[in-house]
């Protein structure tokens, strides 16, 4: 974990840390749910679900130091796994994870003034909670494949004139009638869910979706892109070279 000296201090830095940790937890409870479920064996010791600032998640033992450097997630989430229905257990983990995300953010925000704390909470509150994300989805028993996820969002591929576009996958204001069906789509950068009032673009490599503003792509610029590659995929390719 990051030391206190290097921890986020401004509202914007704390919110960025929050969205990154949240994105990791969203992935654990949705896209990677089968993997997450399998790691929470009740036969193991007390386990915690962590969301990290690099948008990754981890199931592991709690920190050994007392008191811990940061607030700790709910302890022993694995013990309840087989004692209740899977969807109810995931909802319970989501509630505890929401509480943990807030506690970490306001731990970092201890030095903020009243108005800054209010602004931070307002920014956090604009995003759906993990509980809302988990309970708002259709029950998923099997890990969704990239192909099935792509097919489910075929109708989201729109150019600015409303015609289907097979190359760069776009979601814009023309795509509003089926918003409820695709409300589970998560931005790969900020973790926010899809709504028809914002422009979105999908990566042709990893199939993840992004707010245009999060990846600095405008609708006009998207029209000239045949195959869009997100910043994460560009970085991975650069490291391989």
PDB file of C-alpha atoms in Angstrom:
ATOM      1  CA  UNK A   1       0.000   0.000   0.000  1.00  0.00           C
ATOM      2  CA  UNK A   2       1.060   3.574  -0.585  1.00  0.00           C
ATOM      3  CA  UNK A   3       2.546   5.379   2.388  1.00  0.00           C
ATOM      4  CA  UNK A   4       0.698   8.282   3.925  1.00  0.00           C
ATOM      5  CA  UNK A   5       3.293  10.714   2.583  1.00  0.00           C
ATOM      6  CA  UNK A   6       2.429   9.745  -0.992  1.00  0.00           C
ATOM      7  CA  UNK A   7      -1.318   9.368  -0.470  1.00  0.00           C
ATOM      8  CA  UNK A   8      -3.799  11.466  -2.461  1.00  0.00           C
ATOM      9  CA  UNK A   9      -4.549  14.808  -0.824  1.00  0.00           C
ATOM     10  CA  UNK A  10      -6.705  16.921  -3.136  1.00  0.00           C
ATOM     11  CA  UNK A  11     -10.353  16.216  -3.897  1.00  0.00           C
ATOM     12  CA  UNK A  12      -9.445  15.276  -7.460  1.00  0.00           C
ATOM     13  CA  UNK A  13      -6.622  12.946  -6.382  1.00  0.00           C
ATOM     14  CA  UNK A  14      -8.825  11.220  -3.794  1.00  0.00           C
ATOM     15  CA  UNK A  15     -11.665  10.819  -6.288  1.00  0.00           C
ATOM     16  CA  UNK A  16      -9.256   9.346  -8.844  1.00  0.00           C
ATOM     17  CA  UNK A  17      -8.081   6.862  -6.211  1.00  0.00           C
ATOM     18  CA  UNK A  18     -11.721   6.051  -5.376  1.00  0.00           C
ATOM     19  CA  UNK A  19     -12.731   5.421  -9.008  1.00  0.00           C
ATOM     20  CA  UNK A  20      -9.679   3.224  -9.614  1.00  0.00           C
ATOM     21  CA  UNK A  21     -10.339   1.079  -6.545  1.00  0.00           C
ATOM     22  CA  UNK A  22     -14.039   0.987  -7.432  1.00  0.00           C
ATOM     23  CA  UNK A  23     -13.266  -0.146 -10.990  1.00  0.00           C
ATOM     24  CA  UNK A  24     -11.289  -3.088  -9.596  1.00  0.00           C
ATOM     25  CA  UNK A  25     -14.138  -4.079  -7.285  1.00  0.00           C
ATOM     26  CA  UNK A  26     -16.726  -3.709 -10.063  1.00  0.00           C
ATOM     27  CA  UNK A  27     -14.684  -6.118 -12.157  1.00  0.00           C
ATOM     28  CA  UNK A  28     -14.398  -8.603  -9.284  1.00  0.00           C
ATOM     29  CA  UNK A  29     -18.149  -8.583  -8.667  1.00  0.00           C
ATOM     30  CA  UNK A  30     -19.217  -8.648 -12.331  1.00  0.00           C
ATOM     31  CA  UNK A  31     -16.822  -9.559 -15.142  1.00  0.00           C
ATOM     32  CA  UNK A  32     -14.502 -11.682 -12.965  1.00  0.00           C
ATOM     33  CA  UNK A  33     -17.245 -12.930 -10.646  1.00  0.00           C
ATOM     34  CA  UNK A  34     -16.555 -16.658 -11.150  1.00  0.00           C
ATOM     35  CA  UNK A  35     -12.877 -16.191 -10.390  1.00  0.00           C
ATOM     36  CA  UNK A  36     -13.703 -14.056  -7.355  1.00  0.00           C
ATOM     37  CA  UNK A  37     -16.249 -16.599  -6.107  1.00  0.00           C
ATOM     38  CA  UNK A  38     -13.792 -19.477  -6.406  1.00  0.00           C
ATOM     39  CA  UNK A  39     -11.130 -17.613  -4.415  1.00  0.00           C
ATOM     40  CA  UNK A  40     -13.463 -17.142  -1.424  1.00  0.00           C
ATOM     41  CA  UNK A  41     -13.305 -20.720  -0.146  1.00  0.00           C
ATOM     42  CA  UNK A  42     -14.918 -20.910   3.336  1.00  0.00           C
ATOM     43  CA  UNK A  43     -12.231 -23.438   4.316  1.00  0.00           C
ATOM     44  CA  UNK A  44      -9.563 -20.737   4.090  1.00  0.00           C
ATOM     45  CA  UNK A  45      -8.704 -18.172   6.772  1.00  0.00           C
ATOM     46  CA  UNK A  46     -10.381 -14.771   7.112  1.00  0.00           C
ATOM     47  CA  UNK A  47     -10.197 -13.201   3.638  1.00  0.00           C
ATOM     48  CA  UNK A  48     -10.792  -9.641   2.464  1.00  0.00           C
ATOM     49  CA  UNK A  49     -11.600  -8.175  -0.958  1.00  0.00           C
ATOM     50  CA  UNK A  50      -9.307  -5.287  -1.882  1.00  0.00           C
ATOM     51  CA  UNK A  51      -9.607  -2.813  -4.729  1.00  0.00           C
ATOM     52  CA  UNK A  52      -6.245  -1.312  -5.662  1.00  0.00           C
ATOM     53  CA  UNK A  53      -5.374   2.112  -7.171  1.00  0.00           C
ATOM     54  CA  UNK A  54      -4.247   0.360 -10.387  1.00  0.00           C
ATOM     55  CA  UNK A  55      -7.847  -0.856 -10.999  1.00  0.00           C
ATOM     56  CA  UNK A  56      -7.022  -4.437  -9.983  1.00  0.00           C
ATOM     57  CA  UNK A  57      -8.734  -6.492  -7.289  1.00  0.00           C
ATOM     58  CA  UNK A  58      -7.335  -9.009  -4.849  1.00  0.00           C
ATOM     59  CA  UNK A  59      -8.685 -11.532  -2.345  1.00  0.00           C
ATOM     60  CA  UNK A  60      -6.161 -11.954   0.437  1.00  0.00           C
ATOM     61  CA  UNK A  61      -5.570 -11.975   4.178  1.00  0.00           C
ATOM     62  CA  UNK A  62      -5.944  -8.676   6.061  1.00  0.00           C
ATOM     63  CA  UNK A  63      -2.962  -6.471   6.848  1.00  0.00           C
ATOM     64  CA  UNK A  64      -0.870  -7.703   9.772  1.00  0.00           C
ATOM     65  CA  UNK A  65       0.026  -4.323  11.236  1.00  0.00           C
ATOM     66  CA  UNK A  66      -2.190  -2.912  13.989  1.00  0.00           C
ATOM     67  CA  UNK A  67      -3.573  -0.411  13.405  1.00  0.00           C
ATOM     68  CA  UNK A  68      -3.477  -0.878   9.622  1.00  0.00           C
ATOM     69  CA  UNK A  69      -2.131   1.863   7.368  1.00  0.00           C
ATOM     70  CA  UNK A  70      -5.545   2.253   5.723  1.00  0.00           C
ATOM     71  CA  UNK A  71      -9.047   1.222   6.795  1.00  0.00           C
ATOM     72  CA  UNK A  72      -9.477  -2.505   6.148  1.00  0.00           C
ATOM     73  CA  UNK A  73     -12.254  -4.164   4.115  1.00  0.00           C
ATOM     74  CA  UNK A  74     -14.828  -6.452   5.757  1.00  0.00           C
ATOM     75  CA  UNK A  75     -13.070  -9.444   7.304  1.00  0.00           C
ATOM     76  CA  UNK A  76     -13.995 -13.038   6.521  1.00  0.00           C
ATOM     77  CA  UNK A  77     -16.295 -12.545   3.529  1.00  0.00           C
ATOM     78  CA  UNK A  78     -15.502 -16.122   2.484  1.00  0.00           C
ATOM     79  CA  UNK A  79     -17.177 -17.651   5.555  1.00  0.00           C
ATOM     80  CA  UNK A  80     -20.669 -16.669   4.388  1.00  0.00           C
ATOM     81  CA  UNK A  81     -20.189 -17.762   0.779  1.00  0.00           C
ATOM     82  CA  UNK A  82     -21.830 -21.203   0.990  1.00  0.00           C
ATOM     83  CA  UNK A  83     -24.391 -20.252   3.620  1.00  0.00           C
ATOM     84  CA  UNK A  84     -26.570 -18.116   1.327  1.00  0.00           C
ATOM     85  CA  UNK A  85     -27.586 -17.788  -2.296  1.00  0.00           C
ATOM     86  CA  UNK A  86     -24.808 -16.578  -4.564  1.00  0.00           C
ATOM     87  CA  UNK A  87     -26.582 -13.376  -5.611  1.00  0.00           C
ATOM     88  CA  UNK A  88     -27.329 -12.496  -1.985  1.00  0.00           C
ATOM     89  CA  UNK A  89     -23.738 -13.139  -0.978  1.00  0.00           C
ATOM     90  CA  UNK A  90     -22.448 -10.932  -3.809  1.00  0.00           C
ATOM     91  CA  UNK A  91     -24.858  -8.191  -2.730  1.00  0.00           C
ATOM     92  CA  UNK A  92     -23.576  -8.461   0.841  1.00  0.00           C
ATOM     93  CA  UNK A  93     -19.962  -8.201  -0.321  1.00  0.00           C
ATOM     94  CA  UNK A  94     -20.934  -5.214  -2.493  1.00  0.00           C
ATOM     95  CA  UNK A  95     -22.466  -3.374   0.490  1.00  0.00           C
ATOM     96  CA  UNK A  96     -19.375  -3.947   2.640  1.00  0.00           C
ATOM     97  CA  UNK A  97     -17.142  -2.910  -0.272  1.00  0.00           C
ATOM     98  CA  UNK A  98     -19.113   0.332  -0.715  1.00  0.00           C
ATOM     99  CA  UNK A  99     -18.530   1.125   2.952  1.00  0.00           C
ATOM    100  CA  UNK A 100     -14.834   0.370   2.598  1.00  0.00           C
ATOM    101  CA  UNK A 101     -14.420   2.596  -0.476  1.00  0.00           C
ATOM    102  CA  UNK A 102     -16.028   5.503   1.375  1.00  0.00           C
ATOM    103  CA  UNK A 103     -13.933   4.932   4.490  1.00  0.00           C
ATOM    104  CA  UNK A 104     -10.685   4.925   2.489  1.00  0.00           C
ATOM    105  CA  UNK A 105     -11.626   8.097   0.608  1.00  0.00           C
ATOM    106  CA  UNK A 106     -12.575  10.015   3.730  1.00  0.00           C
ATOM    107  CA  UNK A 107      -9.513   8.694   5.529  1.00  0.00           C
ATOM    108  CA  UNK A 108      -7.463  10.344   2.785  1.00  0.00           C
ATOM    109  CA  UNK A 109      -9.762  13.368   3.013  1.00  0.00           C
ATOM    110  CA  UNK A 110      -9.267  13.948   6.747  1.00  0.00           C
ATOM    111  CA  UNK A 111      -7.413  17.181   5.988  1.00  0.00           C
ATOM    112  CA  UNK A 112     -10.076  18.516   3.622  1.00  0.00           C
ATOM    113  CA  UNK A 113     -12.279  21.379   4.697  1.00  0.00           C
ATOM    114  CA  UNK A 114     -16.053  21.211   4.887  1.00  0.00           C
ATOM    115  CA  UNK A 115     -16.706  22.344   1.322  1.00  0.00           C
ATOM    116  CA  UNK A 116     -14.066  20.014  -0.083  1.00  0.00           C
ATOM    117  CA  UNK A 117     -15.526  17.021   1.760  1.00  0.00           C
ATOM    118  CA  UNK A 118     -18.964  17.944   0.464  1.00  0.00           C
ATOM    119  CA  UNK A 119     -17.623  18.168  -3.106  1.00  0.00           C
ATOM    120  CA  UNK A 120     -15.824  14.835  -2.757  1.00  0.00           C
ATOM    121  CA  UNK A 121     -18.968  13.094  -1.549  1.00  0.00           C
ATOM    122  CA  UNK A 122     -20.993  14.688  -4.340  1.00  0.00           C
ATOM    123  CA  UNK A 123     -18.552  13.348  -6.955  1.00  0.00           C
ATOM    124  CA  UNK A 124     -18.628   9.892  -5.372  1.00  0.00           C
ATOM    125  CA  UNK A 125     -22.409   9.965  -5.051  1.00  0.00           C
ATOM    126  CA  UNK A 126     -22.809  10.658  -8.779  1.00  0.00           C
ATOM    127  CA  UNK A 127     -21.510   7.142  -9.478  1.00  0.00           C
ATOM    128  CA  UNK A 128     -23.733   4.121  -8.832  1.00  0.00           C
ATOM    129  CA  UNK A 129     -22.763   2.166  -5.737  1.00  0.00           C
ATOM    130  CA  UNK A 130     -21.350  -1.328  -6.060  1.00  0.00           C
ATOM    131  CA  UNK A 131     -24.580  -2.603  -4.517  1.00  0.00           C
ATOM    132  CA  UNK A 132     -26.581  -0.862  -7.262  1.00  0.00           C
ATOM    133  CA  UNK A 133     -24.305  -2.292  -9.951  1.00  0.00           C
ATOM    134  CA  UNK A 134     -24.514  -5.844  -8.598  1.00  0.00           C
ATOM    135  CA  UNK A 135     -28.250  -5.919  -7.904  1.00  0.00           C
ATOM    136  CA  UNK A 136     -29.127  -4.076 -11.117  1.00  0.00           C
ATOM    137  CA  UNK A 137     -27.553  -6.728 -13.315  1.00  0.00           C
ATOM    138  CA  UNK A 138     -29.278  -9.838 -14.562  1.00  0.00           C
ATOM    139  CA  UNK A 139     -28.074 -12.890 -12.572  1.00  0.00           C
ATOM    140  CA  UNK A 140     -24.930 -14.187 -14.249  1.00  0.00           C
ATOM    141  CA  UNK A 141     -24.133 -17.821 -13.455  1.00  0.00           C
ATOM    142  CA  UNK A 142     -21.347 -18.237 -15.951  1.00  0.00           C
ATOM    143  CA  UNK A 143     -18.484 -15.898 -16.755  1.00  0.00           C
ATOM    144  CA  UNK A 144     -19.544 -13.833 -19.773  1.00  0.00           C
ATOM    145  CA  UNK A 145     -17.282 -14.362 -22.754  1.00  0.00           C
ATOM    146  CA  UNK A 146     -15.894 -11.531 -24.844  1.00  0.00           C
ATOM    147  CA  UNK A 147     -18.004 -12.714 -27.782  1.00  0.00           C
ATOM    148  CA  UNK A 148     -21.288 -12.759 -25.861  1.00  0.00           C
ATOM    149  CA  UNK A 149     -20.542  -9.340 -24.410  1.00  0.00           C
ATOM    150  CA  UNK A 150     -19.837  -7.997 -27.878  1.00  0.00           C
ATOM    151  CA  UNK A 151     -23.046  -9.436 -29.320  1.00  0.00           C
ATOM    152  CA  UNK A 152     -25.087  -8.021 -26.468  1.00  0.00           C
ATOM    153  CA  UNK A 153     -23.895  -4.572 -27.402  1.00  0.00           C
ATOM    154  CA  UNK A 154     -24.130  -4.829 -31.195  1.00  0.00           C
ATOM    155  CA  UNK A 155     -26.970  -2.326 -31.223  1.00  0.00           C
ATOM    156  CA  UNK A 156     -24.691   0.167 -29.496  1.00  0.00           C
ATOM    157  CA  UNK A 157     -22.516   0.475 -32.590  1.00  0.00           C
ATOM    158  CA  UNK A 158     -23.640   3.733 -34.101  1.00  0.00           C
ATOM    159  CA  UNK A 159     -22.081   6.444 -36.172  1.00  0.00           C
ATOM    160  CA  UNK A 160     -23.226  10.026 -35.802  1.00  0.00           C
ATOM    161  CA  UNK A 161     -25.872   9.630 -38.515  1.00  0.00           C
ATOM    162  CA  UNK A 162     -27.412   6.674 -36.669  1.00  0.00           C
ATOM    163  CA  UNK A 163     -26.255   4.017 -39.126  1.00  0.00           C
ATOM    164  CA  UNK A 164     -24.646   0.819 -37.852  1.00  0.00           C
ATOM    165  CA  UNK A 165     -20.867   0.990 -37.853  1.00  0.00           C
ATOM    166  CA  UNK A 166     -18.816  -2.214 -37.834  1.00  0.00           C
ATOM    167  CA  UNK A 167     -15.392  -0.790 -37.123  1.00  0.00           C
ATOM    168  CA  UNK A 168     -15.048   1.585 -34.170  1.00  0.00           C
ATOM    169  CA  UNK A 169     -17.821   0.760 -31.693  1.00  0.00           C
ATOM    170  CA  UNK A 170     -19.648   3.889 -30.622  1.00  0.00           C
ATOM    171  CA  UNK A 171     -22.431   4.774 -28.226  1.00  0.00           C
ATOM    172  CA  UNK A 172     -23.869   8.274 -28.459  1.00  0.00           C
ATOM    173  CA  UNK A 173     -27.107  10.201 -28.080  1.00  0.00           C
ATOM    174  CA  UNK A 174     -28.688   8.240 -30.944  1.00  0.00           C
ATOM    175  CA  UNK A 175     -28.617   5.204 -28.690  1.00  0.00           C
ATOM    176  CA  UNK A 176     -31.262   5.928 -26.074  1.00  0.00           C
ATOM    177  CA  UNK A 177     -34.139   3.487 -26.463  1.00  0.00           C
ATOM    178  CA  UNK A 178     -32.177   0.512 -25.158  1.00  0.00           C
ATOM    179  CA  UNK A 179     -30.385   2.262 -22.330  1.00  0.00           C
ATOM    180  CA  UNK A 180     -31.865  -0.013 -19.675  1.00  0.00           C
ATOM    181  CA  UNK A 181     -30.591  -3.111 -21.464  1.00  0.00           C
ATOM    182  CA  UNK A 182     -27.055  -1.772 -21.536  1.00  0.00           C
ATOM    183  CA  UNK A 183     -27.082   0.039 -18.202  1.00  0.00           C
ATOM    184  CA  UNK A 184     -24.599  -2.550 -16.921  1.00  0.00           C
ATOM    185  CA  UNK A 185     -21.875  -1.346 -19.310  1.00  0.00           C
ATOM    186  CA  UNK A 186     -18.986   0.020 -17.250  1.00  0.00           C
ATOM    187  CA  UNK A 187     -16.471   2.684 -18.309  1.00  0.00           C
ATOM    188  CA  UNK A 188     -12.987   1.150 -18.253  1.00  0.00           C
ATOM    189  CA  UNK A 189     -11.514   4.390 -16.909  1.00  0.00           C
ATOM    190  CA  UNK A 190     -13.871   5.829 -14.293  1.00  0.00           C
ATOM    191  CA  UNK A 191     -16.131   2.844 -13.632  1.00  0.00           C
ATOM    192  CA  UNK A 192     -19.299   4.819 -14.359  1.00  0.00           C
ATOM    193  CA  UNK A 193     -22.253   3.048 -15.963  1.00  0.00           C
ATOM    194  CA  UNK A 194     -23.672   3.818 -19.395  1.00  0.00           C
ATOM    195  CA  UNK A 195     -26.353   6.414 -20.019  1.00  0.00           C
ATOM    196  CA  UNK A 196     -27.601   7.824 -23.292  1.00  0.00           C
ATOM    197  CA  UNK A 197     -26.613  11.427 -22.499  1.00  0.00           C
ATOM    198  CA  UNK A 198     -22.911  10.761 -22.935  1.00  0.00           C
ATOM    199  CA  UNK A 199     -20.710   9.736 -25.849  1.00  0.00           C
ATOM    200  CA  UNK A 200     -18.988   6.347 -25.496  1.00  0.00           C
ATOM    201  CA  UNK A 201     -16.443   4.428 -27.549  1.00  0.00           C
ATOM    202  CA  UNK A 202     -15.440   0.741 -27.410  1.00  0.00           C
ATOM    203  CA  UNK A 203     -11.923  -0.685 -27.803  1.00  0.00           C
ATOM    204  CA  UNK A 204     -11.645  -3.106 -30.723  1.00  0.00           C
ATOM    205  CA  UNK A 205      -8.870  -5.002 -28.925  1.00  0.00           C
ATOM    206  CA  UNK A 206     -10.093  -5.654 -25.359  1.00  0.00           C
ATOM    207  CA  UNK A 207     -13.822  -4.954 -25.958  1.00  0.00           C
ATOM    208  CA  UNK A 208     -14.007  -2.550 -22.999  1.00  0.00           C
ATOM    209  CA  UNK A 209     -16.094   0.616 -23.220  1.00  0.00           C
ATOM    210  CA  UNK A 210     -15.079   4.141 -22.271  1.00  0.00           C
ATOM    211  CA  UNK A 211     -16.602   7.589 -21.886  1.00  0.00           C
ATOM    212  CA  UNK A 212     -15.293   9.639 -24.799  1.00  0.00           C
ATOM    213  CA  UNK A 213     -14.239  12.340 -22.336  1.00  0.00           C
ATOM    214  CA  UNK A 214     -12.270   9.810 -20.238  1.00  0.00           C
ATOM    215  CA  UNK A 215     -10.085   8.795 -23.195  1.00  0.00           C
ATOM    216  CA  UNK A 216     -10.148  12.242 -24.838  1.00  0.00           C
ATOM    217  CA  UNK A 217     -12.036  11.104 -27.947  1.00  0.00           C
ATOM    218  CA  UNK A 218     -14.723  13.376 -29.386  1.00  0.00           C
ATOM    219  CA  UNK A 219     -17.581  12.147 -31.613  1.00  0.00           C
ATOM    220  CA  UNK A 220     -15.994  13.940 -34.554  1.00  0.00           C
ATOM    221  CA  UNK A 221     -12.608  12.351 -33.939  1.00  0.00           C
ATOM    222  CA  UNK A 222     -14.193   8.918 -33.518  1.00  0.00           C
ATOM    223  CA  UNK A 223     -15.690   9.137 -37.001  1.00  0.00           C
ATOM    224  CA  UNK A 224     -12.195   9.071 -38.508  1.00  0.00           C
ATOM    225  CA  UNK A 225     -11.022   6.062 -36.456  1.00  0.00           C
ATOM    226  CA  UNK A 226     -11.376   2.711 -38.206  1.00  0.00           C
ATOM    227  CA  UNK A 227     -10.152   0.568 -35.310  1.00  0.00           C
ATOM    228  CA  UNK A 228     -10.002   2.168 -31.871  1.00  0.00           C
ATOM    229  CA  UNK A 229      -7.363   0.985 -29.406  1.00  0.00           C
ATOM    230  CA  UNK A 230      -7.750   2.175 -25.802  1.00  0.00           C
ATOM    231  CA  UNK A 231      -4.837   3.669 -23.784  1.00  0.00           C
ATOM    232  CA  UNK A 232      -4.486   0.437 -21.774  1.00  0.00           C
ATOM    233  CA  UNK A 233      -4.042  -1.707 -24.900  1.00  0.00           C
ATOM    234  CA  UNK A 234      -1.620   0.833 -26.375  1.00  0.00           C
ATOM    235  CA  UNK A 235       0.456   0.685 -23.182  1.00  0.00           C
ATOM    236  CA  UNK A 236       0.488  -3.120 -23.175  1.00  0.00           C
ATOM    237  CA  UNK A 237       1.720  -3.206 -26.771  1.00  0.00           C
ATOM    238  CA  UNK A 238       4.443  -0.717 -25.943  1.00  0.00           C
ATOM    239  CA  UNK A 239       5.678  -2.865 -23.062  1.00  0.00           C
ATOM    240  CA  UNK A 240       5.863  -5.949 -25.264  1.00  0.00           C
ATOM    241  CA  UNK A 241       8.121  -4.305 -27.792  1.00  0.00           C
TER     242      UNK A 241
END
